[in-house]
PDB file of C-alpha atoms in Angstrom:
ATOM      1  CA  MET A  11     -58.121  82.347-110.736  1.00  0.00           C
ATOM      2  CA  ALA A  12     -61.617  83.113-109.556  1.00  0.00           C
ATOM      3  CA  GLU A  13     -63.003  86.624-109.879  1.00  0.00           C
ATOM      4  CA  GLY A  14     -65.050  88.690-107.449  1.00  0.00           C
ATOM      5  CA  ASN A  15     -66.517  86.750-104.549  1.00  0.00           C
ATOM      6  CA  ALA A  16     -66.035  83.346-106.204  1.00  0.00           C
ATOM      7  CA  PHE A  17     -63.459  80.735-105.215  1.00  0.00           C
ATOM      8  CA  GLU A  18     -62.029  77.841-107.176  1.00  0.00           C
ATOM      9  CA  THR A  19     -61.834  74.817-104.897  1.00  0.00           C
ATOM     10  CA  PHE A  20     -59.237  72.055-105.144  1.00  0.00           C
ATOM     11  CA  ALA A  21     -58.441  68.928-103.172  1.00  0.00           C
ATOM     12  CA  ALA A  22     -56.079  69.501-100.250  1.00  0.00           C
ATOM     13  CA  SER A  23     -53.748  66.920-101.806  1.00  0.00           C
ATOM     14  CA  ASP A  24     -53.309  69.035-104.985  1.00  0.00           C
ATOM     15  CA  ALA A  25     -49.653  70.001-104.453  1.00  0.00           C
ATOM     16  CA  ALA A  26     -49.481  72.558-107.273  1.00  0.00           C
ATOM     17  CA  HIS A  27     -52.454  74.542-106.013  1.00  0.00           C
ATOM     18  CA  TYR A  28     -51.280  74.143-102.410  1.00  0.00           C
ATOM     19  CA  ARG A  29     -47.985  75.820-103.385  1.00  0.00           C
ATOM     20  CA  THR A  30     -49.846  78.540-105.316  1.00  0.00           C
ATOM     21  CA  LEU A  31     -51.998  79.389-102.308  1.00  0.00           C
ATOM     22  CA  ALA A  32     -49.076  79.205 -99.867  1.00  0.00           C
ATOM     23  CA  ARG A  33     -47.080  81.668-101.998  1.00  0.00           C
ATOM     24  CA  LEU A  34     -49.820  84.250-101.439  1.00  0.00           C
ATOM     25  CA  TRP A  35     -49.022  84.286 -97.721  1.00  0.00           C
ATOM     26  CA  ALA A  36     -46.662  87.191 -96.994  1.00  0.00           C
ATOM     27  CA  ALA A  37     -44.098  86.418 -94.305  1.00  0.00           C
ATOM     28  CA  SER A  38     -41.131  88.018 -92.597  1.00  0.00           C
ATOM     29  CA  VAL A  39     -37.815  86.633 -93.761  1.00  0.00           C
ATOM     30  CA  THR A  40     -35.523  85.220 -91.087  1.00  0.00           C
ATOM     31  CA  VAL A  41     -32.182  83.493 -91.018  1.00  0.00           C
ATOM     32  CA  VAL A  42     -31.953  80.774 -88.397  1.00  0.00           C
ATOM     33  CA  THR A  43     -28.366  80.411 -87.203  1.00  0.00           C
ATOM     34  CA  VAL A  44     -27.163  77.389 -85.262  1.00  0.00           C
ATOM     35  CA  ARG A  45     -24.159  76.429 -83.230  1.00  0.00           C
ATOM     36  CA  PRO A  46     -23.776  72.646 -83.396  1.00  0.00           C
ATOM     37  CA  ASP A  47     -23.324  70.788 -80.105  1.00  0.00           C
ATOM     38  CA  ASP A  48     -20.034  69.461 -81.523  1.00  0.00           C
ATOM     39  CA  PRO A  49     -17.549  72.365 -81.149  1.00  0.00           C
ATOM     40  CA  ALA A  50     -15.522  71.040 -84.101  1.00  0.00           C
ATOM     41  CA  ARG A  51     -18.437  71.760 -86.456  1.00  0.00           C
ATOM     42  CA  PRO A  52     -18.746  75.250 -87.944  1.00  0.00           C
ATOM     43  CA  ASP A  53     -21.616  77.693 -87.641  1.00  0.00           C
ATOM     44  CA  ASP A  54     -24.467  77.127 -90.040  1.00  0.00           C
ATOM     45  CA  GLY A  55     -27.859  78.564 -90.841  1.00  0.00           C
ATOM     46  CA  PHE A  56     -30.768  78.681 -93.240  1.00  0.00           C
ATOM     47  CA  THR A  57     -33.380  81.110 -94.514  1.00  0.00           C
ATOM     48  CA  ALA A  58     -36.871  80.583 -93.121  1.00  0.00           C
ATOM     49  CA  THR A  59     -40.189  82.345 -93.584  1.00  0.00           C
ATOM     50  CA  ALA A  60     -42.150  79.795 -91.535  1.00  0.00           C
ATOM     51  CA  PHE A  61     -41.438  81.235 -88.088  1.00  0.00           C
ATOM     52  CA  LEU A  62     -43.744  82.334 -85.313  1.00  0.00           C
ATOM     53  CA  THR A  63     -43.799  83.346 -81.699  1.00  0.00           C
ATOM     54  CA  VAL A  64     -45.815  80.708 -79.850  1.00  0.00           C
ATOM     55  CA  SER A  65     -45.966  81.942 -76.270  1.00  0.00           C
ATOM     56  CA  ILE A  66     -44.897  84.939 -74.222  1.00  0.00           C
ATOM     57  CA  ASP A  67     -45.097  83.148 -70.855  1.00  0.00           C
ATOM     58  CA  PRO A  68     -43.009  81.093 -71.083  1.00  0.00           C
ATOM     59  CA  PRO A  69     -41.335  82.580 -74.169  1.00  0.00           C
ATOM     60  CA  ILE A  70     -41.405  79.977 -76.967  1.00  0.00           C
ATOM     61  CA  VAL A  71     -40.765  80.271 -80.711  1.00  0.00           C
ATOM     62  CA  LEU A  72     -41.339  77.847 -83.580  1.00  0.00           C
ATOM     63  CA  VAL A  73     -39.372  77.349 -86.800  1.00  0.00           C
ATOM     64  CA  SER A  74     -40.396  75.049 -89.639  1.00  0.00           C
ATOM     65  CA  ALA A  75     -37.352  73.291 -91.136  1.00  0.00           C
ATOM     66  CA  SER A  76     -37.447  71.414 -94.429  1.00  0.00           C
ATOM     67  CA  ASN A  77     -36.571  67.724 -94.311  1.00  0.00           C
ATOM     68  CA  ALA A  78     -35.492  67.863 -97.978  1.00  0.00           C
ATOM     69  CA  SER A  79     -32.737  70.396 -97.272  1.00  0.00           C
ATOM     70  CA  SER A  80     -30.113  70.380 -94.541  1.00  0.00           C
ATOM     71  CA  ALA A  81     -32.304  72.584 -92.313  1.00  0.00           C
ATOM     72  CA  ALA A  82     -34.013  69.829 -90.296  1.00  0.00           C
ATOM     73  CA  SER A  83     -30.831  67.837 -89.684  1.00  0.00           C
ATOM     74  CA  MET A  84     -29.015  71.059 -88.790  1.00  0.00           C
ATOM     75  CA  MET A  85     -31.617  71.799 -86.126  1.00  0.00           C
ATOM     76  CA  ARG A  86     -31.466  68.240 -84.770  1.00  0.00           C
ATOM     77  CA  GLU A  87     -27.696  68.614 -84.294  1.00  0.00           C
ATOM     78  CA  ALA A  88     -27.968  71.980 -82.535  1.00  0.00           C
ATOM     79  CA  GLY A  89     -28.698  72.590 -78.912  1.00  0.00           C
ATOM     80  CA  ALA A  90     -29.052  76.322 -79.407  1.00  0.00           C
ATOM     81  CA  PHE A  91     -30.173  78.545 -82.258  1.00  0.00           C
ATOM     82  CA  ALA A  92     -31.109  82.128 -83.071  1.00  0.00           C
ATOM     83  CA  VAL A  93     -33.867  83.463 -85.300  1.00  0.00           C
ATOM     84  CA  ASN A  94     -32.551  86.640 -86.941  1.00  0.00           C
ATOM     85  CA  LEU A  95     -35.245  88.999 -88.273  1.00  0.00           C
ATOM     86  CA  LEU A  96     -33.866  90.402 -91.515  1.00  0.00           C
ATOM     87  CA  ALA A  97     -34.062  94.068 -92.428  1.00  0.00           C
ATOM     88  CA  ARG A  98     -35.230  95.232 -95.838  1.00  0.00           C
ATOM     89  CA  ASP A  99     -31.639  95.735 -97.054  1.00  0.00           C
ATOM     90  CA  GLN A 100     -30.526  92.171 -96.144  1.00  0.00           C
ATOM     91  CA  ARG A 101     -31.903  90.383 -99.199  1.00  0.00           C
ATOM     92  CA  SER A 102     -28.421  89.131-100.114  1.00  0.00           C
ATOM     93  CA  LEU A 103     -28.237  87.323 -96.755  1.00  0.00           C
ATOM     94  CA  ALA A 104     -31.621  85.712 -97.352  1.00  0.00           C
ATOM     95  CA  ASP A 105     -30.436  84.518-100.766  1.00  0.00           C
ATOM     96  CA  ALA A 106     -27.089  83.277 -99.441  1.00  0.00           C
ATOM     97  CA  PHE A 107     -28.591  81.249 -96.591  1.00  0.00           C
ATOM     98  CA  ALA A 108     -31.215  79.798 -98.947  1.00  0.00           C
ATOM     99  CA  GLN A 109     -28.452  78.062-100.923  1.00  0.00           C
ATOM    100  CA  PRO A 110     -27.707  74.362-100.384  1.00  0.00           C
ATOM    101  CA  HIS A 111     -25.299  73.677 -97.513  1.00  0.00           C
ATOM    102  CA  GLU A 112     -22.290  73.032 -99.746  1.00  0.00           C
ATOM    103  CA  HIS A 113     -22.728  76.424-101.457  1.00  0.00           C
ATOM    104  CA  ARG A 114     -23.086  78.626 -98.391  1.00  0.00           C
ATOM    105  CA  ASN A 115     -19.763  78.120 -96.583  1.00  0.00           C
ATOM    106  CA  PHE A 116     -18.507  81.374 -98.146  1.00  0.00           C
ATOM    107  CA  VAL A 117     -21.237  83.308 -96.351  1.00  0.00           C
ATOM    108  CA  TRP A 118     -19.463  83.296 -93.008  1.00  0.00           C
ATOM    109  CA  SER A 119     -16.092  84.654 -94.200  1.00  0.00           C
ATOM    110  CA  ASP A 120     -17.035  88.352 -94.371  1.00  0.00           C
ATOM    111  CA  LEU A 121     -20.250  88.311 -92.374  1.00  0.00           C
ATOM    112  CA  PRO A 122     -20.293  90.658 -89.379  1.00  0.00           C
ATOM    113  CA  ILE A 123     -21.708  88.767 -86.405  1.00  0.00           C
ATOM    114  CA  VAL A 124     -22.059  89.052 -82.655  1.00  0.00           C
ATOM    115  CA  ARG A 125     -22.252  85.973 -80.423  1.00  0.00           C
ATOM    116  CA  ASP A 126     -25.134  85.407 -78.035  1.00  0.00           C
ATOM    117  CA  PRO A 127     -24.391  83.939 -74.572  1.00  0.00           C
ATOM    118  CA  ALA A 128     -24.560  80.380 -76.005  1.00  0.00           C
ATOM    119  CA  GLY A 129     -22.115  81.253 -78.801  1.00  0.00           C
ATOM    120  CA  VAL A 130     -24.733  81.334 -81.580  1.00  0.00           C
ATOM    121  CA  ALA A 131     -24.154  83.887 -84.339  1.00  0.00           C
ATOM    122  CA  LEU A 132     -26.401  86.945 -84.416  1.00  0.00           C
ATOM    123  CA  LEU A 133     -26.380  88.712 -87.785  1.00  0.00           C
ATOM    124  CA  ALA A 134     -25.284  92.337 -87.604  1.00  0.00           C
ATOM    125  CA  GLY A 135     -27.710  94.742 -89.226  1.00  0.00           C
ATOM    126  CA  SER A 136     -30.765  92.621 -88.519  1.00  0.00           C
ATOM    127  CA  LEU A 137     -33.845  94.062 -86.832  1.00  0.00           C
ATOM    128  CA  GLY A 138     -33.251  91.746 -83.906  1.00  0.00           C
ATOM    129  CA  ALA A 139     -33.032  88.113 -82.912  1.00  0.00           C
ATOM    130  CA  PHE A 140     -34.512  85.526 -80.593  1.00  0.00           C
ATOM    131  CA  SER A 141     -31.936  83.207 -78.986  1.00  0.00           C
ATOM    132  CA  ALA A 142     -33.358  79.828 -78.021  1.00  0.00           C
ATOM    133  CA  THR A 143     -32.592  76.284 -76.987  1.00  0.00           C
ATOM    134  CA  VAL A 144     -34.380  73.365 -78.583  1.00  0.00           C
ATOM    135  CA  ARG A 145     -37.462  72.356 -76.602  1.00  0.00           C
ATOM    136  CA  SER A 146     -38.875  69.699 -78.919  1.00  0.00           C
ATOM    137  CA  PHE A 147     -39.305  68.488 -82.475  1.00  0.00           C
ATOM    138  CA  VAL A 148     -42.583  67.682 -84.185  1.00  0.00           C
ATOM    139  CA  ASP A 149     -42.546  65.654 -87.398  1.00  0.00           C
ATOM    140  CA  ALA A 150     -44.938  67.391 -89.786  1.00  0.00           C
ATOM    141  CA  GLY A 151     -44.949  65.800 -93.232  1.00  0.00           C
ATOM    142  CA  ASP A 152     -42.046  67.073 -95.312  1.00  0.00           C
ATOM    143  CA  HIS A 153     -40.977  69.488 -92.557  1.00  0.00           C
ATOM    144  CA  THR A 154     -39.892  69.318 -88.930  1.00  0.00           C
ATOM    145  CA  LEU A 155     -41.337  71.865 -86.528  1.00  0.00           C
ATOM    146  CA  VAL A 156     -38.765  73.010 -83.995  1.00  0.00           C
ATOM    147  CA  LEU A 157     -40.031  74.528 -80.768  1.00  0.00           C
ATOM    148  CA  GLY A 158     -37.494  76.616 -78.903  1.00  0.00           C
ATOM    149  CA  ASP A 159     -37.368  78.035 -75.389  1.00  0.00           C
ATOM    150  CA  VAL A 160     -36.290  81.657 -75.782  1.00  0.00           C
ATOM    151  CA  THR A 161     -33.191  82.412 -73.702  1.00  0.00           C
ATOM    152  CA  ALA A 162     -32.520  86.011 -74.768  1.00  0.00           C
ATOM    153  CA  LEU A 163     -34.015  88.813 -76.840  1.00  0.00           C
ATOM    154  CA  HIS A 164     -31.747  90.999 -78.969  1.00  0.00           C
ATOM    155  CA  LEU A 165     -33.129  94.261 -80.335  1.00  0.00           C
ATOM    156  CA  GLY A 166     -31.098  95.357 -83.345  1.00  0.00           C
ATOM    157  CA  HIS A 167     -31.403  98.197 -85.787  1.00  0.00           C
ATOM    158  CA  PRO A 168     -34.837  99.778 -86.208  1.00  0.00           C
ATOM    159  CA  GLY A 169     -36.122  99.666 -89.745  1.00  0.00           C
ATOM    160  CA  GLU A 170     -38.364  97.898 -92.197  1.00  0.00           C
ATOM    161  CA  ALA A 171     -38.605  94.117 -92.254  1.00  0.00           C
ATOM    162  CA  LEU A 172     -37.763  92.062 -95.324  1.00  0.00           C
ATOM    163  CA  VAL A 173     -40.841  90.101 -96.392  1.00  0.00           C
ATOM    164  CA  TYR A 174     -41.421  87.385 -98.975  1.00  0.00           C
ATOM    165  CA  HIS A 175     -44.624  87.173-100.994  1.00  0.00           C
ATOM    166  CA  ASP A 176     -45.462  85.373-104.228  1.00  0.00           C
ATOM    167  CA  ARG A 177     -41.821  84.510-105.047  1.00  0.00           C
ATOM    168  CA  ALA A 178     -40.558  88.057-104.481  1.00  0.00           C
ATOM    169  CA  TYR A 179     -38.948  90.062-101.702  1.00  0.00           C
ATOM    170  CA  GLY A 180     -40.523  93.279-100.531  1.00  0.00           C
ATOM    171  CA  SER A 181     -41.307  95.303 -97.458  1.00  0.00           C
ATOM    172  CA  VAL A 182     -44.420  96.485 -95.703  1.00  0.00           C
ATOM    173  CA  ASP A 183     -45.552 100.070 -96.088  1.00  0.00           C
ATOM    174  CA  PRO A 184     -47.830 101.362 -93.319  1.00  0.00           C
ATOM    175  CA  LEU A 185     -51.354 102.149 -94.482  1.00  0.00           C
TER     176      LEU A 185
END
């Protein structure tokens, strides 16, 4: 690691250093919940830190879903989804929804939820959630970017956000 005002420079294709630099980006932790278009399929969801609000007018959000996990296919099978902003004390939810699909079915059994107008699960105790319908997909390397038209805003419990930085959970303290 460089010291002072110096930088070490690497090729953009250097995956190890790309991951190292990306880990230094602190991000809010969200759980994206989906309701598949097929009513016979159960609720599902995944943990995501690559989320952003794109536009206020019209209201649009973006989620980055990994193609290597079930996240991208889950989003392609969903017409509606919600981005739940996790509170500092919801680390266990972040961990549970980060598990592979076959290991996270247990998550829903005791999870307190509320349904949005489209039937998508909103996680109780979260800071809030954006409900959305899929607008479009953008293939972006090993991820799929999902743009969503926001259909409802849900303000939850006030509190501190759960953040992820350099392989660890934390929160933000005001300066």
